[in-house]
């Protein structure tokens, strides 16, 4: 069995002749642009960069991505050809987290208010649901 090193797992590395490319995590705007342009990526990217001054007038999230040296936009777009993940927007994450917490609170209240009247199987089912959410005293 081959030893898997940290470098092997973290990104583009050569490991015994095998190149491993870490799937980038990108915003929805970048993913949308990529999907619309992936069939002719090189040419479409060239034209986008060539017309960058015109794009500056209507700055959008993809423009912000392209001009951000920190995120290595060209390397990221090339890597996306081998797979990528779309980053959830912060508001979506907060809403999902809030809904999970509310669900867990409701289940905990139901258990606490009806402990004497619920069957053991029902209580265990509720506890399992709370654990699945990953919040509360049972997780």
Short mmCIF file of C-alpha atoms in Angstrom, two decimals:
data_model
loop_
_atom_site.label_atom_id
_atom_site.label_comp_id
_atom_site.label_asym_id
_atom_site.label_seq_id
_atom_site.Cartn_x
_atom_site.Cartn_y
_atom_site.Cartn_z
CA UNK A 1 0.00 0.00 0.00
CA UNK A 2 1.27 3.49 -0.86
CA UNK A 3 1.79 6.03 1.89
CA UNK A 4 -0.48 9.05 1.55
CA UNK A 5 1.29 12.23 2.58
CA UNK A 6 -0.17 15.60 3.56
CA UNK A 7 1.15 17.14 0.32
CA UNK A 8 -0.53 14.37 -1.65
CA UNK A 9 -3.90 15.19 -0.11
CA UNK A 10 -3.67 19.01 -0.10
CA UNK A 11 -3.49 19.85 -3.77
CA UNK A 12 -1.64 19.64 -7.05
CA UNK A 13 1.26 17.36 -6.26
CA UNK A 14 3.21 14.76 -8.12
CA UNK A 15 3.08 11.48 -6.24
CA UNK A 16 4.88 8.57 -7.88
CA UNK A 17 4.00 9.84 -11.34
CA UNK A 18 0.40 10.61 -10.43
CA UNK A 19 -0.81 14.21 -10.40
CA UNK A 20 -3.47 14.90 -7.82
CA UNK A 21 -5.56 18.04 -8.23
CA UNK A 22 -7.58 19.34 -5.30
CA UNK A 23 -11.09 20.34 -6.35
CA UNK A 24 -11.44 24.09 -5.78
CA UNK A 25 -14.32 25.67 -3.88
CA UNK A 26 -15.80 28.56 -5.84
CA UNK A 27 -18.68 31.00 -5.60
CA UNK A 28 -21.89 30.47 -7.52
CA UNK A 29 -20.94 33.31 -9.89
CA UNK A 30 -17.66 31.61 -10.80
CA UNK A 31 -19.37 28.24 -11.22
CA UNK A 32 -22.02 29.79 -13.49
CA UNK A 33 -19.42 31.53 -15.67
CA UNK A 34 -17.38 28.33 -15.88
CA UNK A 35 -20.40 26.20 -16.88
CA UNK A 36 -21.35 28.68 -19.60
CA UNK A 37 -17.80 28.82 -20.97
CA UNK A 38 -16.15 25.48 -20.21
CA UNK A 39 -16.49 24.05 -23.72
CA UNK A 40 -14.22 26.77 -25.11
CA UNK A 41 -12.56 27.82 -21.86
CA UNK A 42 -9.23 29.10 -23.20
CA UNK A 43 -10.73 31.33 -25.86
CA UNK A 44 -13.57 32.62 -23.66
CA UNK A 45 -11.15 33.39 -20.83
CA UNK A 46 -8.82 35.18 -23.25
CA UNK A 47 -11.68 37.38 -24.50
CA UNK A 48 -12.86 38.09 -20.97
CA UNK A 49 -9.39 39.22 -19.89
CA UNK A 50 -8.79 41.08 -23.16
CA UNK A 51 -12.01 43.06 -22.53
CA UNK A 52 -11.38 43.50 -18.82
CA UNK A 53 -11.53 47.30 -19.00
CA UNK A 54 -15.03 47.08 -20.49
CA UNK A 55 -16.04 44.56 -17.79
CA UNK A 56 -14.86 47.00 -15.13
CA UNK A 57 -17.85 49.23 -15.94
CA UNK A 58 -20.28 46.46 -14.89
CA UNK A 59 -18.33 44.80 -12.10
CA UNK A 60 -19.90 41.59 -10.87
CA UNK A 61 -18.79 38.72 -8.63
CA UNK A 62 -16.97 36.97 -11.46
CA UNK A 63 -15.04 40.16 -12.26
CA UNK A 64 -14.04 40.43 -8.59
CA UNK A 65 -12.81 36.84 -8.75
CA UNK A 66 -10.74 37.40 -11.92
CA UNK A 67 -8.93 40.47 -10.58
CA UNK A 68 -8.23 38.92 -7.15
CA UNK A 69 -4.63 37.65 -7.28
CA UNK A 70 -5.01 35.98 -3.90
CA UNK A 71 -7.43 33.31 -5.18
CA UNK A 72 -5.31 32.48 -8.26
CA UNK A 73 -8.21 32.80 -10.72
CA UNK A 74 -6.53 31.28 -13.77
CA UNK A 75 -5.22 28.29 -11.84
CA UNK A 76 -8.64 27.84 -10.24
CA UNK A 77 -10.50 27.91 -13.57
CA UNK A 78 -8.13 25.36 -15.08
CA UNK A 79 -8.50 23.12 -12.00
CA UNK A 80 -12.28 23.35 -12.27
CA UNK A 81 -12.12 21.21 -15.41
CA UNK A 82 -11.44 18.24 -13.10
CA UNK A 83 -14.22 19.03 -10.64
CA UNK A 84 -15.16 21.73 -8.17
CA UNK A 85 -17.45 22.55 -5.28
CA UNK A 86 -19.83 25.51 -5.13
CA UNK A 87 -19.53 27.46 -1.92
CA UNK A 88 -22.78 28.02 -0.08
CA UNK A 89 -23.56 31.65 0.37
CA UNK A 90 -23.28 32.91 3.94
CA UNK A 91 -27.00 33.68 4.20
CA UNK A 92 -27.90 30.15 3.09
CA UNK A 93 -25.54 28.66 5.70
CA UNK A 94 -27.00 30.86 8.45
CA UNK A 95 -30.58 29.98 7.45
CA UNK A 96 -29.81 26.25 7.39
CA UNK A 97 -28.03 26.42 10.72
CA UNK A 98 -30.89 28.39 12.27
CA UNK A 99 -33.48 25.92 10.95
CA UNK A 100 -31.50 22.98 12.35
CA UNK A 101 -31.22 24.63 15.76
CA UNK A 102 -34.95 25.39 15.83
CA UNK A 103 -35.77 21.81 14.83
CA UNK A 104 -33.55 20.45 17.61
CA UNK A 105 -35.13 22.82 20.18
CA UNK A 106 -38.63 21.74 19.18
CA UNK A 107 -37.74 18.08 19.49
CA UNK A 108 -36.07 18.62 22.85
CA UNK A 109 -39.13 20.51 24.13
CA UNK A 110 -41.43 17.77 22.89
CA UNK A 111 -39.39 15.14 24.71
CA UNK A 112 -39.18 17.19 27.90
CA UNK A 113 -42.90 18.03 27.93
CA UNK A 114 -44.13 14.51 27.18
CA UNK A 115 -41.55 12.20 28.74
CA UNK A 116 -44.12 10.31 30.77
CA UNK A 117 -46.49 9.85 27.83
CA UNK A 118 -44.04 8.84 25.09
CA UNK A 119 -42.92 5.30 24.35
CA UNK A 120 -39.25 4.46 24.65
CA UNK A 121 -39.10 3.92 20.85
CA UNK A 122 -40.57 7.38 20.22
CA UNK A 123 -38.09 9.05 22.58
CA UNK A 124 -35.20 7.17 20.97
CA UNK A 125 -36.45 8.22 17.53
CA UNK A 126 -36.51 11.88 18.62
CA UNK A 127 -33.04 11.60 20.14
CA UNK A 128 -31.76 10.08 16.90
CA UNK A 129 -33.26 12.97 14.93
CA UNK A 130 -31.59 15.49 17.24
CA UNK A 131 -28.25 13.71 16.85
CA UNK A 132 -28.67 13.71 13.08
CA UNK A 133 -29.04 17.48 13.20
CA UNK A 134 -25.88 17.58 15.31
CA UNK A 135 -27.18 20.02 17.89
CA UNK A 136 -28.35 19.66 21.42
CA UNK A 137 -27.57 17.76 24.57
CA UNK A 138 -27.64 14.37 22.86
CA UNK A 139 -25.05 15.05 20.15
#
